[in-house]
Structures are given as C-alpha cells and as structure tokens.
PDB file of C-alpha atoms in Angstrom:
ATOM      1  CA  MET T  16     -51.567  31.269  -2.751  1.00 51.00           C
ATOM      2  CA  MET T  17     -50.651  28.117  -4.585  1.00 49.00           C
ATOM      3  CA  LYS T  18     -47.193  29.430  -5.465  1.00 50.00           C
ATOM      4  CA  LYS T  19     -46.620  30.541  -1.908  1.00 51.00           C
ATOM      5  CA  SER T  20     -47.557  27.134  -0.486  1.00 50.00           C
ATOM      6  CA  LEU T  21     -45.217  25.440  -2.905  1.00 48.00           C
ATOM      7  CA  ARG T  22     -42.366  27.655  -1.856  1.00 52.00           C
ATOM      8  CA  MET T  23     -43.063  26.932   1.803  1.00 48.00           C
ATOM      9  CA  HIS T  24     -43.032  23.216   0.990  1.00 51.00           C
ATOM     10  CA  GLU T  25     -39.629  23.566  -0.670  1.00 50.00           C
ATOM     11  CA  TYR T  26     -38.161  25.062   2.466  1.00 47.00           C
ATOM     12  CA  ASP T  27     -39.480  22.100   4.487  1.00 53.00           C
ATOM     13  CA  GLN T  28     -37.480  19.603   2.407  1.00 53.00           C
ATOM     14  CA  PRO T  29     -34.431  18.220   4.264  1.00 54.00           C
ATOM     15  CA  GLN T  30     -31.126  19.346   2.812  1.00 56.00           C
ATOM     16  CA  PRO T  31     -28.897  16.537   1.425  1.00 54.00           C
ATOM     17  CA  LYS T  32     -26.112  15.614   3.846  1.00 55.00           C
ATOM     18  CA  ARG T  33     -22.609  16.493   2.796  1.00 55.00           C
ATOM     19  CA  VAL T  34     -20.164  13.637   3.007  1.00 50.00           C
ATOM     20  CA  SER T  35     -16.943  14.777   4.616  1.00 52.00           C
ATOM     21  CA  LYS T  36     -13.785  14.559   2.547  1.00 50.00           C
ATOM     22  CA  GLU T  37     -12.213  12.381   5.224  1.00 46.00           C
ATOM     23  CA  LYS T  38     -14.839   9.661   4.598  1.00 46.00           C
ATOM     24  CA  GLU T  39     -14.641   9.944   0.832  1.00 47.00           C
ATOM     25  CA  GLU T  40     -10.875   9.626   0.663  1.00 46.00           C
ATOM     26  CA  SER T  41      -9.521   6.163   1.366  1.00 45.00           C
ATOM     27  CA  PRO T  42      -6.541   6.051   3.744  1.00 51.00           C
ATOM     28  CA  ARG T  43      -3.219   6.242   1.994  1.00 59.00           C
ATOM     29  CA  GLU T  44      -1.297   3.012   1.922  1.00 62.00           C
ATOM     30  CA  VAL T  45       2.186   2.992   3.348  1.00 75.00           C
ATOM     31  CA  ARG T  46       4.886   2.644   0.717  1.00 85.00           C
ATOM     32  CA  VAL T  47       6.774  -0.588   1.371  1.00 91.00           C
ATOM     33  CA  GLU T  48      10.110  -1.310  -0.273  1.00 92.00           C
ATOM     34  CA  LEU T  49      11.224  -4.925  -0.101  1.00 96.00           C
ATOM     35  CA  PRO T  50      14.852  -6.027  -0.461  1.00 96.00           C
ATOM     36  CA  HIS T  51      15.759  -7.291  -3.928  1.00 96.00           C
ATOM     37  CA  PHE T  52      15.775 -11.040  -4.468  1.00 97.00           C
ATOM     38  CA  TYR T  53      17.992 -12.413  -7.226  1.00 96.00           C
ATOM     39  CA  GLY T  54      16.959 -16.062  -7.084  1.00 92.00           C
ATOM     40  CA  LYS T  55      20.436 -17.522  -6.720  1.00 83.00           C
ATOM     41  CA  GLN T  56      20.705 -21.145  -5.621  1.00 77.00           C
ATOM     42  CA  ASN T  57      21.600 -20.287  -2.028  1.00 87.00           C
ATOM     43  CA  VAL T  58      19.373 -21.601   0.748  1.00 92.00           C
ATOM     44  CA  GLN T  59      20.590 -19.149   3.376  1.00 91.00           C
ATOM     45  CA  THR T  60      20.041 -16.119   1.126  1.00 93.00           C
ATOM     46  CA  TYR T  61      16.499 -17.234   0.286  1.00 95.00           C
ATOM     47  CA  LEU T  62      15.537 -17.913   3.916  1.00 94.00           C
ATOM     48  CA  ASP T  63      16.939 -14.573   5.097  1.00 94.00           C
ATOM     49  CA  TRP T  64      14.999 -12.770   2.356  1.00 96.00           C
ATOM     50  CA  VAL T  65      11.720 -14.474   3.311  1.00 95.00           C
ATOM     51  CA  MET T  66      12.240 -13.631   6.985  1.00 94.00           C
ATOM     52  CA  LYS T  67      12.902  -9.959   6.199  1.00 96.00           C
ATOM     53  CA  VAL T  68       9.912  -9.738   3.848  1.00 97.00           C
ATOM     54  CA  GLU T  69       7.543 -11.203   6.431  1.00 96.00           C
ATOM     55  CA  GLN T  70       8.852  -8.760   9.042  1.00 96.00           C
ATOM     56  CA  LEU T  71       8.134  -5.843   6.689  1.00 96.00           C
ATOM     57  CA  PHE T  72       4.666  -7.197   5.893  1.00 96.00           C
ATOM     58  CA  ALA T  73       3.841  -7.461   9.603  1.00 95.00           C
ATOM     59  CA  CYS T  74       5.313  -4.068  10.587  1.00 95.00           C
ATOM     60  CA  ASN T  75       3.510  -2.221   7.801  1.00 95.00           C
ATOM     61  CA  HIS T  76       0.225  -4.159   8.103  1.00 95.00           C
ATOM     62  CA  VAL T  77       0.316  -5.079   4.411  1.00 95.00           C
ATOM     63  CA  ARG T  78      -2.984  -6.478   3.143  1.00 95.00           C
ATOM     64  CA  GLU T  79      -2.994  -9.993   1.717  1.00 95.00           C
ATOM     65  CA  GLU T  80      -3.861  -8.901  -1.828  1.00 95.00           C
ATOM     66  CA  ARG T  81      -0.800  -6.609  -1.947  1.00 96.00           C
ATOM     67  CA  LYS T  82       1.780  -9.143  -0.755  1.00 97.00           C
ATOM     68  CA  VAL T  83       2.314 -11.100  -3.981  1.00 97.00           C
ATOM     69  CA  PRO T  84       2.603  -7.991  -6.226  1.00 96.00           C
ATOM     70  CA  LEU T  85       5.049  -6.380  -3.783  1.00 96.00           C
ATOM     71  CA  ALA T  86       7.157  -9.536  -3.461  1.00 97.00           C
ATOM     72  CA  THR T  87       7.331 -10.191  -7.217  1.00 97.00           C
ATOM     73  CA  GLN T  88       8.286  -6.552  -7.881  1.00 96.00           C
ATOM     74  CA  SER T  89      11.433  -7.178  -5.830  1.00 96.00           C
ATOM     75  CA  PHE T  90      12.485 -10.097  -8.093  1.00 97.00           C
ATOM     76  CA  GLN T  91      15.626  -9.480 -10.126  1.00 96.00           C
ATOM     77  CA  THR T  92      17.467 -11.460 -12.848  1.00 95.00           C
ATOM     78  CA  ASN T  93      17.079 -15.221 -12.144  1.00 95.00           C
ATOM     79  CA  ALA T  94      14.091 -14.732  -9.843  1.00 96.00           C
ATOM     80  CA  MET T  95      12.358 -12.506 -12.383  1.00 96.00           C
ATOM     81  CA  TYR T  96      12.943 -15.035 -15.194  1.00 96.00           C
ATOM     82  CA  TRP T  97      11.627 -17.866 -13.023  1.00 96.00           C
ATOM     83  CA  TRP T  98       8.494 -15.918 -12.066  1.00 97.00           C
ATOM     84  CA  THR T  99       7.750 -14.980 -15.693  1.00 97.00           C
ATOM     85  CA  ALA T 100       8.127 -18.614 -16.771  1.00 96.00           C
ATOM     86  CA  LEU T 101       5.944 -19.823 -13.885  1.00 96.00           C
ATOM     87  CA  GLU T 102       3.144 -17.393 -14.772  1.00 96.00           C
ATOM     88  CA  ARG T 103       3.284 -18.471 -18.433  1.00 96.00           C
ATOM     89  CA  GLU T 104       3.203 -22.154 -17.456  1.00 95.00           C
ATOM     90  CA  ARG T 105       0.172 -21.672 -15.210  1.00 95.00           C
ATOM     91  CA  ARG T 106      -1.707 -19.858 -17.967  1.00 95.00           C
ATOM     92  CA  LEU T 107      -0.798 -22.604 -20.430  1.00 95.00           C
ATOM     93  CA  TYR T 108      -2.203 -25.333 -18.175  1.00 94.00           C
ATOM     94  CA  LYS T 109      -5.131 -23.106 -17.116  1.00 93.00           C
ATOM     95  CA  ASP T 110      -4.070 -23.122 -13.468  1.00 95.00           C
ATOM     96  CA  PRO T 111      -5.265 -20.187 -11.341  1.00 95.00           C
ATOM     97  CA  PRO T 112      -2.705 -17.408 -10.844  1.00 94.00           C
ATOM     98  CA  ILE T 113      -0.785 -17.218  -7.560  1.00 96.00           C
ATOM     99  CA  GLU T 114      -2.564 -14.553  -5.508  1.00 96.00           C
ATOM    100  CA  TYR T 115      -1.596 -15.341  -1.910  1.00 97.00           C
ATOM    101  CA  TRP T 116       1.746 -15.009  -0.148  1.00 97.00           C
ATOM    102  CA  ASN T 117       1.659 -18.522   1.326  1.00 95.00           C
ATOM    103  CA  ASP T 118       1.291 -20.014  -2.158  1.00 96.00           C
ATOM    104  CA  LEU T 119       4.147 -17.903  -3.519  1.00 97.00           C
ATOM    105  CA  ARG T 120       6.352 -18.781  -0.568  1.00 95.00           C
ATOM    106  CA  GLY T 121       5.587 -22.473  -1.126  1.00 94.00           C
ATOM    107  CA  ALA T 122       6.590 -22.224  -4.797  1.00 95.00           C
ATOM    108  CA  LEU T 123       9.796 -20.395  -3.862  1.00 96.00           C
ATOM    109  CA  ARG T 124      10.585 -22.948  -1.175  1.00 93.00           C
ATOM    110  CA  ARG T 125      10.198 -25.846  -3.609  1.00 92.00           C
ATOM    111  CA  ARG T 126      12.607 -24.096  -5.977  1.00 93.00           C
ATOM    112  CA  HIS T 127      15.300 -23.005  -3.529  1.00 93.00           C
ATOM    113  CA  ILE T 128      15.310 -25.631  -0.779  1.00 92.00           C
ATOM    114  CA  PRO T 129      16.458 -29.168  -1.629  1.00 90.00           C
ATOM    115  CA  LEU T 130      14.491 -32.136  -0.308  1.00 84.00           C
ATOM    116  CA  TYR T 131      17.244 -33.205   2.110  1.00 91.00           C
ATOM    117  CA  TYR T 132      17.504 -29.736   3.712  1.00 91.00           C
ATOM    118  CA  ASN T 133      14.731 -30.161   6.314  1.00 88.00           C
ATOM    119  CA  ARG T 134      16.042 -33.573   7.322  1.00 91.00           C
ATOM    120  CA  LYS T 135      19.567 -32.212   7.713  1.00 93.00           C
ATOM    121  CA  LEU T 136      18.355 -29.179   9.680  1.00 92.00           C
ATOM    122  CA  MET T 137      16.161 -31.325  11.932  1.00 93.00           C
ATOM    123  CA  ASP T 138      19.179 -33.481  12.689  1.00 95.00           C
ATOM    124  CA  LYS T 139      21.145 -30.360  13.676  1.00 93.00           C
ATOM    125  CA  LEU T 140      18.282 -29.253  15.926  1.00 94.00           C
ATOM    126  CA  GLN T 141      18.146 -32.650  17.655  1.00 94.00           C
ATOM    127  CA  ARG T 142      21.921 -32.621  18.269  1.00 94.00           C
ATOM    128  CA  LEU T 143      22.135 -28.984  19.379  1.00 96.00           C
ATOM    129  CA  HIS T 144      23.848 -28.427  22.756  1.00 95.00           C
ATOM    130  CA  GLN T 145      25.198 -25.329  24.421  1.00 94.00           C
ATOM    131  CA  LYS T 146      28.826 -26.524  24.712  1.00 90.00           C
ATOM    132  CA  TYR T 147      31.081 -23.486  24.118  1.00 92.00           C
ATOM    133  CA  LEU T 148      28.166 -21.128  23.267  1.00 94.00           C
ATOM    134  CA  SER T 149      26.717 -18.544  25.621  1.00 94.00           C
ATOM    135  CA  VAL T 150      23.082 -19.029  26.672  1.00 95.00           C
ATOM    136  CA  GLU T 151      22.003 -16.214  24.346  1.00 94.00           C
ATOM    137  CA  GLU T 152      23.868 -17.683  21.342  1.00 95.00           C
ATOM    138  CA  TYR T 153      22.515 -21.155  22.106  1.00 96.00           C
ATOM    139  CA  GLY T 154      18.937 -19.815  22.346  1.00 95.00           C
ATOM    140  CA  GLN T 155      19.235 -17.828  19.112  1.00 95.00           C
ATOM    141  CA  LYS T 156      20.540 -20.870  17.268  1.00 94.00           C
ATOM    142  CA  MET T 157      17.676 -23.053  18.504  1.00 95.00           C
ATOM    143  CA  VAL T 158      15.024 -20.477  17.586  1.00 93.00           C
ATOM    144  CA  LEU T 159      16.557 -20.080  14.126  1.00 92.00           C
ATOM    145  CA  TYR T 160      16.576 -23.851  13.512  1.00 93.00           C
ATOM    146  CA  ILE T 161      12.933 -24.140  14.618  1.00 92.00           C
ATOM    147  CA  ILE T 162      11.909 -21.302  12.266  1.00 89.00           C
ATOM    148  CA  ARG T 163      13.941 -22.696   9.373  1.00 89.00           C
ATOM    149  CA  VAL T 164      12.582 -26.237   9.636  1.00 87.00           C
ATOM    150  CA  GLU T 165       9.027 -24.859  10.153  1.00 83.00           C
ATOM    151  CA  ILE T 166       7.950 -27.245  12.878  1.00 84.00           C
ATOM    152  CA  ASN T 167       4.935 -26.577  15.104  1.00 86.00           C
ATOM    153  CA  GLU T 168       5.520 -28.085  18.519  1.00 87.00           C
ATOM    154  CA  GLU T 169       3.992 -27.496  21.925  1.00 89.00           C
ATOM    155  CA  ASN T 170       5.576 -24.825  24.126  1.00 89.00           C
ATOM    156  CA  HIS T 171       6.550 -27.329  26.831  1.00 89.00           C
ATOM    157  CA  THR T 172       8.290 -29.501  24.196  1.00 91.00           C
ATOM    158  CA  THR T 173      10.453 -26.570  23.047  1.00 92.00           C
ATOM    159  CA  ILE T 174      11.303 -25.699  26.662  1.00 92.00           C
ATOM    160  CA  SER T 175      12.319 -29.320  27.362  1.00 92.00           C
ATOM    161  CA  ARG T 176      14.446 -29.318  24.203  1.00 93.00           C
ATOM    162  CA  PHE T 177      16.211 -26.135  25.333  1.00 94.00           C
ATOM    163  CA  LEU T 178      16.824 -27.402  28.874  1.00 94.00           C
ATOM    164  CA  SER T 179      18.254 -30.733  27.712  1.00 94.00           C
ATOM    165  CA  GLY T 180      20.988 -28.962  25.737  1.00 95.00           C
ATOM    166  CA  LEU T 181      22.081 -26.575  28.491  1.00 95.00           C
ATOM    167  CA  LYS T 182      25.299 -26.908  30.446  1.00 93.00           C
ATOM    168  CA  LEU T 183      24.670 -29.004  33.549  1.00 92.00           C
ATOM    169  CA  GLU T 184      25.691 -26.279  36.014  1.00 91.00           C
ATOM    170  CA  ILE T 185      23.066 -23.919  34.546  1.00 92.00           C
ATOM    171  CA  ARG T 186      20.350 -26.523  34.016  1.00 92.00           C
ATOM    172  CA  ASN T 187      20.491 -27.637  37.650  1.00 90.00           C
ATOM    173  CA  LYS T 188      19.621 -24.113  38.769  1.00 88.00           C
ATOM    174  CA  VAL T 189      16.684 -23.467  36.422  1.00 88.00           C
ATOM    175  CA  GLU T 190      14.997 -26.737  35.433  1.00 82.00           C
ATOM    176  CA  LEU T 191      12.609 -26.667  38.414  1.00 78.00           C
ATOM    177  CA  LEU T 192      11.591 -23.046  37.830  1.00 81.00           C
ATOM    178  CA  SER T 193       8.442 -22.311  35.819  1.00 79.00           C
ATOM    179  CA  CYS T 194       8.614 -20.226  32.641  1.00 82.00           C
ATOM    180  CA  LYS T 195       5.767 -19.160  30.372  1.00 82.00           C
ATOM    181  CA  ASP T 196       7.693 -19.542  27.103  1.00 87.00           C
ATOM    182  CA  LEU T 197      11.120 -20.085  25.549  1.00 89.00           C
ATOM    183  CA  ASN T 198      12.038 -16.395  25.526  1.00 91.00           C
ATOM    184  CA  ASP T 199      11.273 -16.126  29.244  1.00 91.00           C
ATOM    185  CA  LEU T 200      13.433 -19.188  29.884  1.00 90.00           C
ATOM    186  CA  ILE T 201      16.340 -17.805  27.825  1.00 92.00           C
ATOM    187  CA  GLN T 202      16.308 -14.516  29.756  1.00 92.00           C
ATOM    188  CA  LEU T 203      16.276 -16.393  33.057  1.00 92.00           C
ATOM    189  CA  ASN T 204      19.217 -18.551  31.975  1.00 92.00           C
ATOM    190  CA  ILE T 205      21.209 -15.499  30.865  1.00 92.00           C
ATOM    191  CA  LYS T 206      20.881 -14.093  34.409  1.00 92.00           C
ATOM    192  CA  VAL T 207      21.952 -17.404  35.955  1.00 91.00           C
ATOM    193  CA  GLU T 208      24.894 -17.630  33.562  1.00 91.00           C
ATOM    194  CA  LYS T 209      26.056 -14.132  34.549  1.00 92.00           C
ATOM    195  CA  GLN T 210      25.866 -15.048  38.251  1.00 91.00           C
ATOM    196  CA  ILE T 211      27.948 -18.185  37.649  1.00 89.00           C
ATOM    197  CA  LEU T 212      30.558 -16.250  35.645  1.00 88.00           C
ATOM    198  CA  ILE T 213      30.817 -13.568  38.355  1.00 89.00           C
ATOM    199  CA  LYS T 214      31.232 -16.251  41.017  1.00 86.00           C
ATOM    200  CA  GLN T 215      33.903 -18.068  38.998  1.00 84.00           C
ATOM    201  CA  SER T 216      35.745 -14.798  38.365  1.00 82.00           C
ATOM    202  CA  SER T 217      35.765 -13.895  42.075  1.00 82.00           C
ATOM    203  CA  GLN T 218      37.007 -17.385  42.981  1.00 78.00           C
ATOM    204  CA  LYS T 219      39.881 -17.071  40.490  1.00 75.00           C
ATOM    205  CA  GLN T 220      40.846 -13.683  41.895  1.00 74.00           C
ATOM    206  CA  SER T 221      40.701 -15.056  45.423  1.00 70.00           C
ATOM    207  CA  SER T 222      42.904 -18.083  44.603  1.00 64.00           C
ATOM    208  CA  TYR T 223      45.376 -15.807  42.766  1.00 59.00           C
ATOM    209  CA  SER T 224      45.537 -13.501  45.780  1.00 59.00           C
ATOM    210  CA  VAL T 225      46.222 -16.414  48.164  1.00 55.00           C
ATOM    211  CA  SER T 226      49.045 -17.803  45.983  1.00 56.00           C
ATOM    212  CA  TYR T 227      50.550 -14.310  45.605  1.00 53.00           C
ATOM    213  CA  ASP T 228      50.563 -13.825  49.406  1.00 54.00           C
ATOM    214  CA  LYS T 229      52.329 -17.160  49.886  1.00 53.00           C
ATOM    215  CA  ASP T 230      55.050 -16.208  47.400  1.00 54.00           C
ATOM    216  CA  ASP T 231      55.575 -12.883  49.142  1.00 55.00           C
ATOM    217  CA  PHE T 232      55.806 -14.584  52.520  1.00 48.00           C
ATOM    218  CA  GLN T 233      58.407 -17.090  51.247  1.00 54.00           C
ATOM    219  CA  ARG T 234      60.499 -14.333  49.655  1.00 56.00           C
ATOM    220  CA  GLY T 235      60.358 -12.278  52.854  1.00 55.00           C
ATOM    221  CA  GLU T 236      61.356 -15.258  54.967  1.00 48.00           C
TER     222      GLU T 236
END
C-alpha cells in the first residue's frame, strides 16, 4: 500500500514547464556595415561620415554599447593609428575607456574640426540669403549649416531666420501664414515659388505674342 501511495503522489507532482526556444534564443542583431573612415584632415569628409553613421545607427536601432565598436571597426589607416594611440594614452593616464558614441564623436570632432570652423560657419549661416538659389536649395543649405554648427535654437527662431533670407516677392506671400516647423515652411514656399514662376512665364509668353502681332501687322500694312 505504501508503494502504491507513493506512486500516486508522484503522478500528482506538477510537470516542469518547458521554456520555448523562441524565449531562450535572443533576437539576432542586424548586421550593420559602416562606411570606412580614413581620418584625413578634411572637415567635409569627417562631417559627412558622421552624418551617414548616425543615420545607419538610427535606421538599424543600434544599441548604445555597440556603437563605439562598430564605428572604430570602420577606421582605416590614419584613423586607425589615431584610435590605437588614443586608447594607449588613456590606459597610460588611467582614464576610463571611451564607451559611448557621443564621447567618441567629441574626440573625433576635436581632432578634425579646427577651432575657427564653428565661428566661420556661424557667420555663413547669419549671412545666408536666397539670392540666386531656389527655395529648396536655400532651405537645404540652411538646414545643413544648422546641423554642422550644432546649434539648438527655438523653432520660431529658425523660421524667422529662414523668412528673413527669402526673396521679397516670396516672403510677402508667406510670412503671415502659420507653419508648424521649418520643413513645413520650406514646402509651402516651394509651392509659392512655382506659382510665381508659372505666372512670370505666362506673362513673358503674352508680351512676346503681343510684340509678334504688332510686327506682323506692320509688315502686312
């Protein structure tokens, strides 16, 4: 009887839950290939590389702890030598290793961007006007300058900056309209610019037609 009761008790024991393979296996990380960076003393090349890298990080949802290893793997020649020397120097002075992208970007910026660059770029931004540019080209140039100089200004300040540099004929048509952000304002101005160009084109055709009719009339007379 004792053996039988023990067996019955064994059957009453809850079976251990099986963990599904899906929970055990961690999700595979997306393979991200960054463009090579050679570390040449060229501001434009460095800034374009940083912009592309940050786009890839954002699109692929790269975790913070992976950013520095991925970025440094893309270093070639001069950049690789600089990074190796920087790591050795930090170990020598017992400084903590660079583990975050913002810290690495700051170190790269100090190396590749001269002190006068921000001042020069800010001056270009302050003097920027549409002049011979289309609205789209003017807007792209302003956005690029703002990104390059890394300024954080209020949305209404950027909109006022954009409006002040527009051609007068376009600004008069849009400055009283409300826009939520700079991109919205640029798209609105592109539409206004197209309307003005169409109107100017039709006026030219009309004036050409009138002068042509006069010449025909004089020749016929």
